Every structure is written in structure tokens, then in C-alpha cells.
PDB file of C-alpha atoms in Angstrom:
ATOM      1  CA  LYS A   1       6.664 -44.400  30.815  1.00  0.00           C
ATOM      2  CA  GLN A   2       9.614 -44.664  33.115  1.00  0.00           C
ATOM      3  CA  SER A   3      10.589 -41.014  32.685  1.00  0.00           C
ATOM      4  CA  THR A   4       6.986 -39.921  33.210  1.00  0.00           C
ATOM      5  CA  CYS A   5       6.446 -41.922  36.385  1.00  0.00           C
ATOM      6  CA  ARG A   6       9.782 -41.193  38.023  1.00  0.00           C
ATOM      7  CA  PRO A   7       8.968 -37.561  39.037  1.00  0.00           C
ATOM      8  CA  VAL A   8       5.642 -38.739  40.462  1.00  0.00           C
ATOM      9  CA  ILE A   9       7.299 -41.496  42.490  1.00  0.00           C
ATOM     10  CA  TYR A  10       9.958 -39.079  43.655  1.00  0.00           C
ATOM     11  CA  GLY A  11       7.299 -36.568  44.688  1.00  0.00           C
ATOM     12  CA  VAL A  12       5.458 -39.248  46.657  1.00  0.00           C
ATOM     13  CA  MET A  13       8.723 -40.211  48.406  1.00  0.00           C
ATOM     14  CA  ILE A  14       9.331 -36.596  49.400  1.00  0.00           C
ATOM     15  CA  ALA A  15       5.783 -36.218  50.686  1.00  0.00           C
ATOM     16  CA  MET A  16       6.003 -39.436  52.701  1.00  0.00           C
ATOM     17  CA  VAL A  17       9.301 -38.539  54.366  1.00  0.00           C
ATOM     18  CA  ILE A  18       8.168 -34.988  55.146  1.00  0.00           C
ATOM     19  CA  MET A  19       4.823 -36.155  56.548  1.00  0.00           C
ATOM     20  CA  ALA A  20       6.533 -38.793  58.664  1.00  0.00           C
ATOM     21  CA  THR A  21       9.045 -36.271  59.938  1.00  0.00           C
ATOM     22  CA  VAL A  22       6.396 -33.694  60.793  1.00  0.00           C
ATOM     23  CA  PHE A  23       4.060 -36.254  62.390  1.00  0.00           C
ATOM     24  CA  LEU A  24       6.734 -37.713  64.631  1.00  0.00           C
ATOM     25  CA  TYR A  25       8.094 -34.258  65.363  1.00  0.00           C
ATOM     26  CA  LYS A  26       4.766 -32.891  66.522  1.00  0.00           C
ATOM     27  CA  ASN A  27       3.884 -35.980  68.542  1.00  0.00           C
ATOM     28  CA  ASN A  28       7.226 -36.374  70.264  1.00  0.00           C
ATOM     29  CA  MET A  29       8.452 -32.803  70.634  1.00  0.00           C
ATOM     30  CA  SER A  30       7.817 -32.493  74.356  1.00  0.00           C
ATOM     31  CA  SER A  31       9.861 -35.581  75.177  1.00  0.00           C
ATOM     32  CA  LEU A  32      12.557 -34.628  72.683  1.00  0.00           C
ATOM     33  CA  ASN A  33      12.805 -31.151  74.126  1.00  0.00           C
ATOM     34  CA  ARG A  34      13.382 -32.441  77.656  1.00  0.00           C
ATOM     35  CA  GLY A  35      16.450 -34.259  76.452  1.00  0.00           C
ATOM     36  CA  LEU A  36      17.866 -31.413  74.364  1.00  0.00           C
ATOM     37  CA  GLY A  37      19.028 -29.154  77.184  1.00  0.00           C
ATOM     38  CA  ARG A  38      19.682 -25.569  76.180  1.00  0.00           C
ATOM     39  CA  SER A  39      17.351 -24.061  73.582  1.00  0.00           C
ATOM     40  CA  ILE A  40      16.514 -20.516  72.551  1.00  0.00           C
ATOM     41  CA  ALA A  41      14.240 -18.520  70.276  1.00  0.00           C
ATOM     42  CA  VAL A  42      15.402 -15.038  69.293  1.00  0.00           C
ATOM     43  CA  LEU A  43      12.199 -13.097  68.734  1.00  0.00           C
ATOM     44  CA  PRO A  44      12.138 -10.427  66.011  1.00  0.00           C
ATOM     45  CA  PHE A  45      13.601  -7.281  67.547  1.00  0.00           C
ATOM     46  CA  GLU A  46      10.960  -4.569  67.678  1.00  0.00           C
ATOM     47  CA  ASN A  47      11.706  -1.712  65.311  1.00  0.00           C
ATOM     48  CA  MET A  48      11.367   1.515  67.319  1.00  0.00           C
ATOM     49  CA  THR A  49      12.759   3.655  64.501  1.00  0.00           C
ATOM     50  CA  GLU A  50      10.193   6.102  63.154  1.00  0.00           C
ATOM     51  CA  GLN A  51      11.664   6.142  59.647  1.00  0.00           C
ATOM     52  CA  PRO A  52       9.497   4.172  57.151  1.00  0.00           C
ATOM     53  CA  GLY A  53      11.121   1.173  55.499  1.00  0.00           C
ATOM     54  CA  SER A  54      13.632   0.630  58.284  1.00  0.00           C
ATOM     55  CA  ASP A  55      12.540  -2.890  59.253  1.00  0.00           C
ATOM     56  CA  TYR A  56      15.450  -4.364  57.305  1.00  0.00           C
ATOM     57  CA  PHE A  57      17.811  -3.108  60.028  1.00  0.00           C
ATOM     58  CA  SER A  58      16.046  -4.596  63.068  1.00  0.00           C
ATOM     59  CA  ASP A  59      15.291  -7.801  61.132  1.00  0.00           C
ATOM     60  CA  GLY A  60      18.941  -7.999  60.144  1.00  0.00           C
ATOM     61  CA  ILE A  61      20.134  -7.696  63.726  1.00  0.00           C
ATOM     62  CA  THR A  62      17.706 -10.451  64.728  1.00  0.00           C
ATOM     63  CA  GLU A  63      18.991 -12.747  61.998  1.00  0.00           C
ATOM     64  CA  ASP A  64      22.652 -12.003  62.759  1.00  0.00           C
ATOM     65  CA  ILE A  65      22.188 -12.926  66.421  1.00  0.00           C
ATOM     66  CA  ILE A  66      20.443 -16.164  65.391  1.00  0.00           C
ATOM     67  CA  SER A  67      23.300 -16.904  63.021  1.00  0.00           C
ATOM     68  CA  ALA A  68      25.957 -16.252  65.671  1.00  0.00           C
ATOM     69  CA  LEU A  69      24.220 -18.468  68.229  1.00  0.00           C
ATOM     70  CA  SER A  70      23.903 -21.223  65.625  1.00  0.00           C
ATOM     71  CA  ASP A  71      27.694 -21.553  65.772  1.00  0.00           C
ATOM     72  CA  ILE A  72      27.423 -22.961  69.301  1.00  0.00           C
ATOM     73  CA  ASN A  73      27.337 -26.734  69.384  1.00  0.00           C
ATOM     74  CA  GLY A  74      24.716 -28.121  71.768  1.00  0.00           C
ATOM     75  CA  LEU A  75      22.548 -24.983  71.698  1.00  0.00           C
ATOM     76  CA  ARG A  76      19.286 -25.443  69.781  1.00  0.00           C
ATOM     77  CA  VAL A  77      18.477 -22.132  68.101  1.00  0.00           C
ATOM     78  CA  ILE A  78      15.139 -21.717  66.351  1.00  0.00           C
ATOM     79  CA  ALA A  79      15.595 -20.681  62.726  1.00  0.00           C
ATOM     80  CA  ARG A  80      14.659 -17.325  61.258  1.00  0.00           C
ATOM     81  CA  THR A  81      11.787 -18.666  59.136  1.00  0.00           C
ATOM     82  CA  SER A  82      10.032 -20.061  62.209  1.00  0.00           C
ATOM     83  CA  ILE A  83      10.541 -16.850  64.165  1.00  0.00           C
ATOM     84  CA  LEU A  84       9.350 -14.260  61.658  1.00  0.00           C
ATOM     85  CA  GLN A  85       5.699 -15.230  62.103  1.00  0.00           C
ATOM     86  CA  TYR A  86       5.892 -13.759  65.601  1.00  0.00           C
ATOM     87  CA  LYS A  87       6.797 -10.308  64.349  1.00  0.00           C
ATOM     88  CA  GLY A  88       4.257  -7.915  65.833  1.00  0.00           C
ATOM     89  CA  THR A  89       2.432 -10.729  67.620  1.00  0.00           C
ATOM     90  CA  ASN A  90       0.363 -10.274  70.772  1.00  0.00           C
ATOM     91  CA  LYS A  91       1.319 -13.716  72.061  1.00  0.00           C
ATOM     92  CA  THR A  92       3.228 -13.924  75.316  1.00  0.00           C
ATOM     93  CA  VAL A  93       6.780 -15.248  75.456  1.00  0.00           C
ATOM     94  CA  VAL A  94       5.431 -18.284  77.318  1.00  0.00           C
ATOM     95  CA  GLN A  95       2.987 -19.062  74.489  1.00  0.00           C
ATOM     96  CA  ILE A  96       5.694 -18.647  71.876  1.00  0.00           C
ATOM     97  CA  ALA A  97       8.146 -20.787  73.837  1.00  0.00           C
ATOM     98  CA  LYS A  98       5.596 -23.588  74.009  1.00  0.00           C
ATOM     99  CA  GLU A  99       4.855 -23.394  70.298  1.00  0.00           C
ATOM    100  CA  VAL A 100       8.518 -23.650  69.256  1.00  0.00           C
ATOM    101  CA  ASN A 101       9.512 -25.743  72.294  1.00  0.00           C
ATOM    102  CA  VAL A 102      12.363 -23.773  73.821  1.00  0.00           C
ATOM    103  CA  ASN A 103      13.263 -23.009  77.415  1.00  0.00           C
ATOM    104  CA  THR A 104      14.681 -19.504  76.862  1.00  0.00           C
ATOM    105  CA  ILE A 105      13.574 -16.481  74.845  1.00  0.00           C
ATOM    106  CA  LEU A 106      15.581 -13.456  73.747  1.00  0.00           C
ATOM    107  CA  GLU A 107      13.538 -10.371  73.017  1.00  0.00           C
ATOM    108  CA  GLY A 108      14.565  -6.817  72.349  1.00  0.00           C
ATOM    109  CA  SER A 109      14.179  -3.629  70.384  1.00  0.00           C
ATOM    110  CA  VAL A 110      16.182  -1.388  68.082  1.00  0.00           C
ATOM    111  CA  ARG A 111      15.901   2.388  67.791  1.00  0.00           C
ATOM    112  CA  ARG A 112      18.012   4.238  65.279  1.00  0.00           C
ATOM    113  CA  ILE A 113      18.334   8.020  64.986  1.00  0.00           C
ATOM    114  CA  ASP A 114      20.812   9.183  62.348  1.00  0.00           C
ATOM    115  CA  ASN A 115      24.116   7.557  63.287  1.00  0.00           C
ATOM    116  CA  ASN A 116      23.025   6.558  66.798  1.00  0.00           C
ATOM    117  CA  VAL A 117      21.572   3.185  67.722  1.00  0.00           C
ATOM    118  CA  ARG A 118      19.925   1.944  70.899  1.00  0.00           C
ATOM    119  CA  VAL A 119      19.584  -1.814  71.280  1.00  0.00           C
ATOM    120  CA  VAL A 120      17.720  -3.310  74.238  1.00  0.00           C
ATOM    121  CA  ALA A 121      17.899  -7.070  74.822  1.00  0.00           C
ATOM    122  CA  GLN A 122      16.775  -9.432  77.573  1.00  0.00           C
ATOM    123  CA  LEU A 123      17.085 -13.190  77.960  1.00  0.00           C
ATOM    124  CA  ILE A 124      14.176 -14.877  79.765  1.00  0.00           C
ATOM    125  CA  ASP A 125      14.066 -18.308  81.372  1.00  0.00           C
ATOM    126  CA  ILE A 126      10.575 -19.585  80.530  1.00  0.00           C
ATOM    127  CA  GLU A 127      10.292 -22.094  83.383  1.00  0.00           C
ATOM    128  CA  THR A 128      11.242 -19.637  86.150  1.00  0.00           C
ATOM    129  CA  ASP A 129      10.256 -16.361  84.428  1.00  0.00           C
ATOM    130  CA  ASP A 130      13.649 -15.000  85.492  1.00  0.00           C
ATOM    131  CA  HIS A 131      15.750 -12.598  83.479  1.00  0.00           C
ATOM    132  CA  LEU A 132      18.984 -14.474  82.924  1.00  0.00           C
ATOM    133  CA  TRP A 133      20.585 -11.425  81.347  1.00  0.00           C
ATOM    134  CA  ALA A 134      19.602  -7.970  80.119  1.00  0.00           C
ATOM    135  CA  ASN A 135      21.360  -4.939  78.753  1.00  0.00           C
ATOM    136  CA  THR A 136      20.819  -1.650  76.947  1.00  0.00           C
ATOM    137  CA  TYR A 137      23.357  -0.479  74.385  1.00  0.00           C
ATOM    138  CA  ASP A 138      23.597   3.146  73.295  1.00  0.00           C
ATOM    139  CA  ARG A 139      26.171   3.179  70.535  1.00  0.00           C
ATOM    140  CA  LYS A 140      27.184   4.702  67.235  1.00  0.00           C
ATOM    141  CA  LEU A 141      26.159   2.798  64.120  1.00  0.00           C
ATOM    142  CA  ASP A 142      29.753   1.722  63.516  1.00  0.00           C
ATOM    143  CA  ASP A 143      29.670  -0.108  66.866  1.00  0.00           C
ATOM    144  CA  ILE A 144      26.703  -2.329  65.959  1.00  0.00           C
ATOM    145  CA  PHE A 145      29.001  -5.296  65.290  1.00  0.00           C
ATOM    146  CA  GLU A 146      30.408  -5.071  68.809  1.00  0.00           C
ATOM    147  CA  VAL A 147      26.851  -4.975  70.203  1.00  0.00           C
ATOM    148  CA  GLN A 148      25.868  -8.151  68.332  1.00  0.00           C
ATOM    149  CA  SER A 149      29.000  -9.964  69.488  1.00  0.00           C
ATOM    150  CA  ASP A 150      28.433  -8.919  73.091  1.00  0.00           C
ATOM    151  CA  ILE A 151      24.820 -10.139  73.023  1.00  0.00           C
ATOM    152  CA  ALA A 152      25.841 -13.517  71.590  1.00  0.00           C
ATOM    153  CA  LEU A 153      28.633 -13.962  74.162  1.00  0.00           C
ATOM    154  CA  ASN A 154      26.429 -12.994  77.090  1.00  0.00           C
ATOM    155  CA  ILE A 155      23.712 -15.414  75.986  1.00  0.00           C
ATOM    156  CA  ALA A 156      26.282 -18.187  75.621  1.00  0.00           C
ATOM    157  CA  ASN A 157      27.613 -17.492  79.109  1.00  0.00           C
ATOM    158  CA  ALA A 158      24.136 -17.233  80.630  1.00  0.00           C
ATOM    159  CA  LEU A 159      23.238 -20.626  79.152  1.00  0.00           C
ATOM    160  CA  GLU A 160      26.569 -22.073  80.293  1.00  0.00           C
ATOM    161  CA  ALA A 161      27.591 -23.041  76.783  1.00  0.00           C
ATOM    162  CA  GLU A 162      31.065 -24.437  76.290  1.00  0.00           C
ATOM    163  CA  LEU A 163      33.114 -21.864  74.393  1.00  0.00           C
ATOM    164  CA  SER A 164      36.486 -22.795  72.985  1.00  0.00           C
ATOM    165  CA  THR A 165      39.055 -20.128  72.199  1.00  0.00           C
ATOM    166  CA  GLU A 166      38.262 -20.561  68.500  1.00  0.00           C
ATOM    167  CA  LEU A 167      34.512 -20.241  69.014  1.00  0.00           C
ATOM    168  CA  THR A 168      34.909 -17.177  71.227  1.00  0.00           C
ATOM    169  CA  ALA A 169      37.019 -15.573  68.521  1.00  0.00           C
ATOM    170  CA  LYS A 170      34.379 -16.461  65.940  1.00  0.00           C
ATOM    171  CA  LEU A 171      31.563 -14.961  68.005  1.00  0.00           C
ATOM    172  CA  THR A 172      33.491 -11.732  68.545  1.00  0.00           C
ATOM    173  CA  SER A 173      34.528 -11.312  64.909  1.00  0.00           C
ATOM    174  CA  SER A 174      32.580  -9.709  62.089  1.00  0.00           C
ATOM    175  CA  SER A 175      32.668 -10.267  58.346  1.00  0.00           C
ATOM    176  CA  THR A 176      32.889  -6.486  57.900  1.00  0.00           C
ATOM    177  CA  GLN A 177      33.531  -3.383  59.969  1.00  0.00           C
ATOM    178  CA  ASN A 178      32.029  -1.058  57.379  1.00  0.00           C
ATOM    179  CA  SER A 179      28.570  -0.020  58.567  1.00  0.00           C
ATOM    180  CA  GLN A 180      27.493   1.212  55.123  1.00  0.00           C
ATOM    181  CA  ALA A 181      28.496  -2.083  53.538  1.00  0.00           C
ATOM    182  CA  TYR A 182      26.570  -3.856  56.293  1.00  0.00           C
ATOM    183  CA  GLU A 183      23.450  -1.784  55.568  1.00  0.00           C
ATOM    184  CA  ASN A 184      23.568  -2.698  51.886  1.00  0.00           C
ATOM    185  CA  TYR A 185      24.061  -6.335  52.837  1.00  0.00           C
ATOM    186  CA  LEU A 186      20.948  -6.221  55.051  1.00  0.00           C
ATOM    187  CA  LYS A 187      18.933  -4.581  52.274  1.00  0.00           C
ATOM    188  CA  GLY A 188      20.089  -7.339  49.956  1.00  0.00           C
ATOM    189  CA  LYS A 189      18.937  -9.993  52.408  1.00  0.00           C
ATOM    190  CA  GLU A 190      15.548  -8.291  52.686  1.00  0.00           C
ATOM    191  CA  GLN A 191      15.140  -8.482  48.910  1.00  0.00           C
ATOM    192  CA  TYR A 192      16.394 -12.069  48.727  1.00  0.00           C
ATOM    193  CA  PHE A 193      13.781 -13.194  51.241  1.00  0.00           C
ATOM    194  CA  THR A 194      10.977 -12.114  48.927  1.00  0.00           C
ATOM    195  CA  TYR A 195      11.892 -15.335  47.033  1.00  0.00           C
ATOM    196  CA  THR A 196      11.079 -13.767  43.677  1.00  0.00           C
ATOM    197  CA  GLU A 197      13.180 -13.296  40.553  1.00  0.00           C
ATOM    198  CA  LYS A 198      12.895  -9.540  40.963  1.00  0.00           C
ATOM    199  CA  GLY A 199      13.976  -9.851  44.597  1.00  0.00           C
ATOM    200  CA  TYR A 200      17.056 -11.898  43.668  1.00  0.00           C
ATOM    201  CA  ARG A 201      18.068  -9.318  41.078  1.00  0.00           C
ATOM    202  CA  GLU A 202      17.629  -6.481  43.580  1.00  0.00           C
ATOM    203  CA  ALA A 203      19.563  -8.449  46.190  1.00  0.00           C
ATOM    204  CA  ILE A 204      22.486  -8.791  43.781  1.00  0.00           C
ATOM    205  CA  LYS A 205      22.575  -5.005  43.328  1.00  0.00           C
ATOM    206  CA  PHE A 206      22.742  -4.420  47.085  1.00  0.00           C
ATOM    207  CA  TYR A 207      25.359  -7.138  47.646  1.00  0.00           C
ATOM    208  CA  ASN A 208      27.544  -5.619  44.933  1.00  0.00           C
ATOM    209  CA  ARG A 209      27.192  -2.193  46.538  1.00  0.00           C
ATOM    210  CA  ALA A 210      28.284  -3.722  49.826  1.00  0.00           C
ATOM    211  CA  LEU A 211      31.306  -5.266  48.092  1.00  0.00           C
ATOM    212  CA  ASP A 212      32.196  -1.959  46.452  1.00  0.00           C
ATOM    213  CA  LEU A 213      32.439  -0.525  49.977  1.00  0.00           C
ATOM    214  CA  ASP A 214      34.243  -3.560  51.423  1.00  0.00           C
ATOM    215  CA  PRO A 215      35.889  -5.830  48.816  1.00  0.00           C
ATOM    216  CA  ASN A 216      36.765  -8.354  51.569  1.00  0.00           C
ATOM    217  CA  TYR A 217      33.194  -8.838  52.784  1.00  0.00           C
ATOM    218  CA  ALA A 218      33.124 -12.653  52.611  1.00  0.00           C
ATOM    219  CA  LEU A 219      29.529 -13.016  53.789  1.00  0.00           C
ATOM    220  CA  ALA A 220      28.306 -10.649  51.073  1.00  0.00           C
ATOM    221  CA  TYR A 221      30.118 -12.769  48.465  1.00  0.00           C
ATOM    222  CA  ALA A 222      28.461 -15.902  49.873  1.00  0.00           C
ATOM    223  CA  GLU A 223      24.982 -14.401  49.718  1.00  0.00           C
ATOM    224  CA  LEU A 224      25.738 -13.069  46.241  1.00  0.00           C
ATOM    225  CA  GLY A 225      26.432 -16.671  45.262  1.00  0.00           C
ATOM    226  CA  ASN A 226      23.098 -17.695  46.765  1.00  0.00           C
ATOM    227  CA  ALA A 227      21.217 -15.066  44.768  1.00  0.00           C
ATOM    228  CA  TYR A 228      22.949 -16.046  41.518  1.00  0.00           C
ATOM    229  CA  ALA A 229      22.112 -19.688  42.222  1.00  0.00           C
ATOM    230  CA  GLN A 230      18.422 -18.860  42.555  1.00  0.00           C
ATOM    231  CA  LEU A 231      18.463 -16.803  39.356  1.00  0.00           C
ATOM    232  CA  TYR A 232      20.171 -19.647  37.508  1.00  0.00           C
ATOM    233  CA  ASN A 233      17.504 -22.040  38.766  1.00  0.00           C
ATOM    234  CA  ARG A 234      14.793 -19.702  37.502  1.00  0.00           C
ATOM    235  CA  THR A 235      16.319 -18.738  34.143  1.00  0.00           C
ATOM    236  CA  LYS A 236      18.957 -21.410  33.331  1.00  0.00           C
ATOM    237  CA  GLU A 237      21.243 -18.626  32.101  1.00  0.00           C
ATOM    238  CA  VAL A 238      24.777 -20.019  32.250  1.00  0.00           C
ATOM    239  CA  SER A 239      26.240 -16.630  33.208  1.00  0.00           C
ATOM    240  CA  PHE A 240      24.387 -16.727  36.535  1.00  0.00           C
ATOM    241  CA  LYS A 241      25.847 -20.135  37.316  1.00  0.00           C
ATOM    242  CA  GLU A 242      29.355 -18.925  36.516  1.00  0.00           C
ATOM    243  CA  LEU A 243      28.951 -15.735  38.547  1.00  0.00           C
ATOM    244  CA  GLY A 244      27.555 -17.757  41.420  1.00  0.00           C
ATOM    245  CA  PHE A 245      30.514 -20.126  41.609  1.00  0.00           C
ATOM    246  CA  LYS A 246      32.940 -17.210  41.196  1.00  0.00           C
ATOM    247  CA  SER A 247      31.303 -15.360  44.112  1.00  0.00           C
ATOM    248  CA  VAL A 248      31.394 -18.401  46.388  1.00  0.00           C
ATOM    249  CA  GLU A 249      35.038 -19.149  45.622  1.00  0.00           C
ATOM    250  CA  LYS A 250      35.904 -15.531  46.404  1.00  0.00           C
ATOM    251  CA  ALA A 251      34.094 -15.837  49.742  1.00  0.00           C
ATOM    252  CA  LEU A 252      36.028 -19.005  50.602  1.00  0.00           C
ATOM    253  CA  SER A 253      39.329 -17.419  49.579  1.00  0.00           C
ATOM    254  CA  ILE A 254      38.677 -14.751  52.229  1.00  0.00           C
ATOM    255  CA  ASN A 255      37.207 -17.090  54.849  1.00  0.00           C
ATOM    256  CA  PRO A 256      37.886 -20.802  54.175  1.00  0.00           C
ATOM    257  CA  ASP A 257      35.532 -21.842  57.009  1.00  0.00           C
ATOM    258  CA  LEU A 258      32.497 -19.748  56.063  1.00  0.00           C
ATOM    259  CA  ALA A 259      29.440 -21.982  56.447  1.00  0.00           C
ATOM    260  CA  GLU A 260      27.231 -19.707  54.357  1.00  0.00           C
ATOM    261  CA  ALA A 261      29.651 -20.025  51.430  1.00  0.00           C
ATOM    262  CA  PHE A 262      29.621 -23.824  51.576  1.00  0.00           C
ATOM    263  CA  LYS A 263      25.842 -23.771  51.714  1.00  0.00           C
ATOM    264  CA  ALA A 264      25.672 -21.445  48.690  1.00  0.00           C
ATOM    265  CA  ARG A 265      28.056 -23.655  46.735  1.00  0.00           C
ATOM    266  CA  GLY A 266      25.944 -26.640  47.702  1.00  0.00           C
ATOM    267  CA  VAL A 267      22.883 -24.947  46.215  1.00  0.00           C
ATOM    268  CA  LEU A 268      24.791 -24.198  43.016  1.00  0.00           C
ATOM    269  CA  ASN A 269      26.004 -27.794  42.784  1.00  0.00           C
ATOM    270  CA  ALA A 270      22.501 -29.120  43.425  1.00  0.00           C
ATOM    271  CA  TYR A 271      21.015 -26.904  40.700  1.00  0.00           C
ATOM    272  CA  THR A 272      23.690 -28.003  38.226  1.00  0.00           C
ATOM    273  CA  GLY A 273      23.218 -31.725  38.804  1.00  0.00           C
ATOM    274  CA  GLN A 274      26.254 -32.265  41.039  1.00  0.00           C
ATOM    275  CA  GLY A 275      24.404 -34.060  43.841  1.00  0.00           C
ATOM    276  CA  ILE A 276      27.413 -35.622  45.580  1.00  0.00           C
ATOM    277  CA  LYS A 277      29.312 -32.337  45.597  1.00  0.00           C
ATOM    278  CA  ALA A 278      26.206 -30.574  46.914  1.00  0.00           C
ATOM    279  CA  LEU A 279      25.939 -33.003  49.820  1.00  0.00           C
ATOM    280  CA  GLU A 280      29.632 -32.572  50.637  1.00  0.00           C
ATOM    281  CA  ASP A 281      29.210 -28.796  50.714  1.00  0.00           C
ATOM    282  CA  TYR A 282      26.113 -28.927  52.903  1.00  0.00           C
ATOM    283  CA  LEU A 283      27.914 -31.209  55.360  1.00  0.00           C
ATOM    284  CA  LYS A 284      30.863 -28.789  55.466  1.00  0.00           C
ATOM    285  CA  ALA A 285      28.433 -25.962  56.192  1.00  0.00           C
ATOM    286  CA  VAL A 286      26.933 -27.884  59.114  1.00  0.00           C
ATOM    287  CA  ASP A 287      30.388 -28.836  60.365  1.00  0.00           C
ATOM    288  CA  ASN A 288      31.283 -25.138  60.585  1.00  0.00           C
ATOM    289  CA  LYS A 289      27.875 -24.007  61.889  1.00  0.00           C
ATOM    290  CA  PRO A 290      26.180 -26.854  63.824  1.00  0.00           C
ATOM    291  CA  GLY A 291      22.811 -25.106  64.050  1.00  0.00           C
ATOM    292  CA  PHE A 292      22.587 -24.051  60.384  1.00  0.00           C
ATOM    293  CA  SER A 293      19.011 -25.160  59.761  1.00  0.00           C
ATOM    294  CA  ASP A 294      18.925 -24.455  56.000  1.00  0.00           C
ATOM    295  CA  ALA A 295      22.023 -26.555  55.397  1.00  0.00           C
ATOM    296  CA  ILE A 296      20.708 -29.309  57.677  1.00  0.00           C
ATOM    297  CA  MET A 297      17.423 -29.502  55.774  1.00  0.00           C
ATOM    298  CA  ASN A 298      19.322 -29.542  52.479  1.00  0.00           C
ATOM    299  CA  VAL A 299      21.398 -32.494  53.685  1.00  0.00           C
ATOM    300  CA  GLY A 300      18.132 -34.310  54.379  1.00  0.00           C
ATOM    301  CA  PHE A 301      16.811 -33.624  50.899  1.00  0.00           C
ATOM    302  CA  ARG A 302      20.096 -34.705  49.302  1.00  0.00           C
ATOM    303  CA  TYR A 303      19.862 -38.062  51.064  1.00  0.00           C
ATOM    304  CA  LEU A 304      16.249 -38.305  49.985  1.00  0.00           C
ATOM    305  CA  ASN A 305      17.325 -37.655  46.419  1.00  0.00           C
ATOM    306  CA  PHE A 306      19.813 -40.532  46.741  1.00  0.00           C
ATOM    307  CA  GLY A 307      17.068 -42.838  48.068  1.00  0.00           C
ATOM    308  CA  ASN A 308      18.561 -43.101  51.580  1.00  0.00           C
ATOM    309  CA  LEU A 309      15.305 -42.635  53.474  1.00  0.00           C
ATOM    310  CA  SER A 310      16.582 -43.431  56.979  1.00  0.00           C
ATOM    311  CA  GLU A 311      19.443 -40.928  56.747  1.00  0.00           C
ATOM    312  CA  SER A 312      17.110 -38.411  55.144  1.00  0.00           C
ATOM    313  CA  TYR A 313      14.625 -38.786  58.001  1.00  0.00           C
ATOM    314  CA  ASN A 314      17.348 -38.255  60.612  1.00  0.00           C
ATOM    315  CA  TRP A 315      18.462 -34.989  59.047  1.00  0.00           C
ATOM    316  CA  LEU A 316      14.946 -33.712  58.315  1.00  0.00           C
ATOM    317  CA  ARG A 317      13.959 -34.500  61.904  1.00  0.00           C
ATOM    318  CA  LYS A 318      16.930 -32.493  63.136  1.00  0.00           C
ATOM    319  CA  GLY A 319      15.933 -29.678  60.812  1.00  0.00           C
ATOM    320  CA  ALA A 320      12.356 -29.768  62.104  1.00  0.00           C
ATOM    321  CA  LEU A 321      13.616 -29.297  65.658  1.00  0.00           C
ATOM    322  CA  LEU A 322      15.401 -26.120  64.584  1.00  0.00           C
ATOM    323  CA  ASN A 323      12.712 -24.923  62.226  1.00  0.00           C
ATOM    324  CA  PRO A 324       9.336 -26.166  63.520  1.00  0.00           C
ATOM    325  CA  ASN A 325       7.356 -23.742  61.355  1.00  0.00           C
ATOM    326  CA  HIS A 326       9.194 -24.585  58.157  1.00  0.00           C
ATOM    327  CA  ARG A 327       6.995 -24.279  55.080  1.00  0.00           C
ATOM    328  CA  PHE A 328       6.962 -28.062  54.678  1.00  0.00           C
ATOM    329  CA  SER A 329       5.417 -28.480  58.132  1.00  0.00           C
TER     330      SER A 329
END
């Protein structure tokens, strides 16, 4: 009886905490937002490339900019999962800003022809309708990393974010300088986000291709660990667990502060019954990337799993602010 009822009770606890978080979030967002200061939503960059199946590239640039901005402490950056629903939308930036409760919007477009890329970006202040910053980049594909870094830095400066020497270096660095490895990485992410077993397997193929081109691509190792973790959770094949941990440790050997690697290891630990270790990894991920919404939500669910409802609520509430259209809301 006890073993039968426990999952039901646990499910009820999860539902209660999530409903409480969402209810309070939706009813208090306007007042919370006024006290949060700087906030931004990076809308999906419009894909102007005529080649079919090229969305992975513009989507990848959007996600990479979100990820870079999430490194900035004190800047609330809306998560990818809450932004994707606005891809191809007819809603105005003002409508979108109200729905996700931000005071600035970054929008742009990407056009790629062979090895040439044009990226257009503009940062809009919703309250004044002013353009805080705008630029057009006409570059070679190999320069795309420099473009992303420049956009992130200019947004940070426009929003008067405090940038330490270490953070500036982080924003201007890239996990790879190999554009072909980067393309395979983006294709892997596209497959991963299908959230299917087939997608995880395809993602692993692309990540390994990226690593063949750049064996020091720490971020690709981290995402490889993520994909193996999801396959292990689906199949319970021990080899996937072992490959996952091996990939994550390789990522951390290259970049000991990589938030995505800590998050991936946290997922692996959670799926293998190492709850305390999972929590420690998620907290390390957040420590290295303060706006990492996935890790923040996972911290909340770890505390919920431990029965610490007040701490769980605090973290899930924080996650809801970053990811207002999360599937649980």
C-alpha cells in the first residue's frame, strides 16, 4: 500500500507546488516586474535564407544570444522555450513584451548565402519605443562567433549591466572557432529539441561530428552528455549512462566552469538516483550562469523531491519569471 500510494502523493505535491507557483506568478507578475529592473526577450531571429531546412541556423543564433545574456547577473532573460512560440507571429513587440513581462526586446534576422552571413539586430525599449541599439553585420560564416559576442556586449552596455573583466572575457569567448563544428552542433540541438528517442539519437550523431571537427568543443561534449542522459532515461541501457558521464567529465576537463556541463551531469545524477549530487550540480550550473532557467527549474524540482516545499517554491517561482510559458504553466 505504501509503495502504491507514494507516487500518487508525490504527484499531488508536484501539482500543488506548480499550481501555486503559476497562480502567484500570474497574479503578481506586474508588481514583480517593476522591482526586477532590466529584463529582455530575444525574439526568434527571422530566417531570411531561401534554402529549405535552414531554420536550425537562425534558431541557433537566437539561442546562443539568450545563453550569453543569461551569464549576466541581474539581467532577467526570457528562456528559449517561452520565446519559440513567437516564431512567425504577427503580434507586435509591445504585445509580446506584455505577455512575457519584459521592458526590452531584441529582434533581428539572419540571411545566409554560401559562406556569407548578414545578421541584423535591434534592441527596443518598450516603454519609450526607442531603439537603444541597432546594427547590421555582413560577415563570413567563420566570423559568426564574433557577431554573437558583439551583440551580447552591446546589449549589456545598452542596459547598463555591470560587467567584470571575467564576465566580459566570457561574453567575448566561444566554445569553438570551427564554423563547421558549430553547424553540426546546431543541427544536434535541433534534433534534441524534438524530445524524442529518435531525436536524441540523431543529436548524438551531430554532436560527435562536431567533436570530430573540434575535439576541444566543450559545449558539444556537454550537450552530448545531455542526449545520453535522455536516452538512458528512456531505455535504461547502462552504456548510455556511462557515455553520458564520460562526455560531461570531458567537457569539464576542457572548461571547469561550464554551466551546461554541470546541468547535464545533474540530469545524469538525477536519473541514476543520486539526488543530492544532482542538486549540487544544478546549483553549480546556476552559480556559473545566473539566468540558466533549466537548471533553476531543476533545482526547484530537486527540493520538491526532498520535501522542502518552501525552497522548492522559491526556485520554481524564479524559474517561472524566466520561463513564463514553460510547459508546466
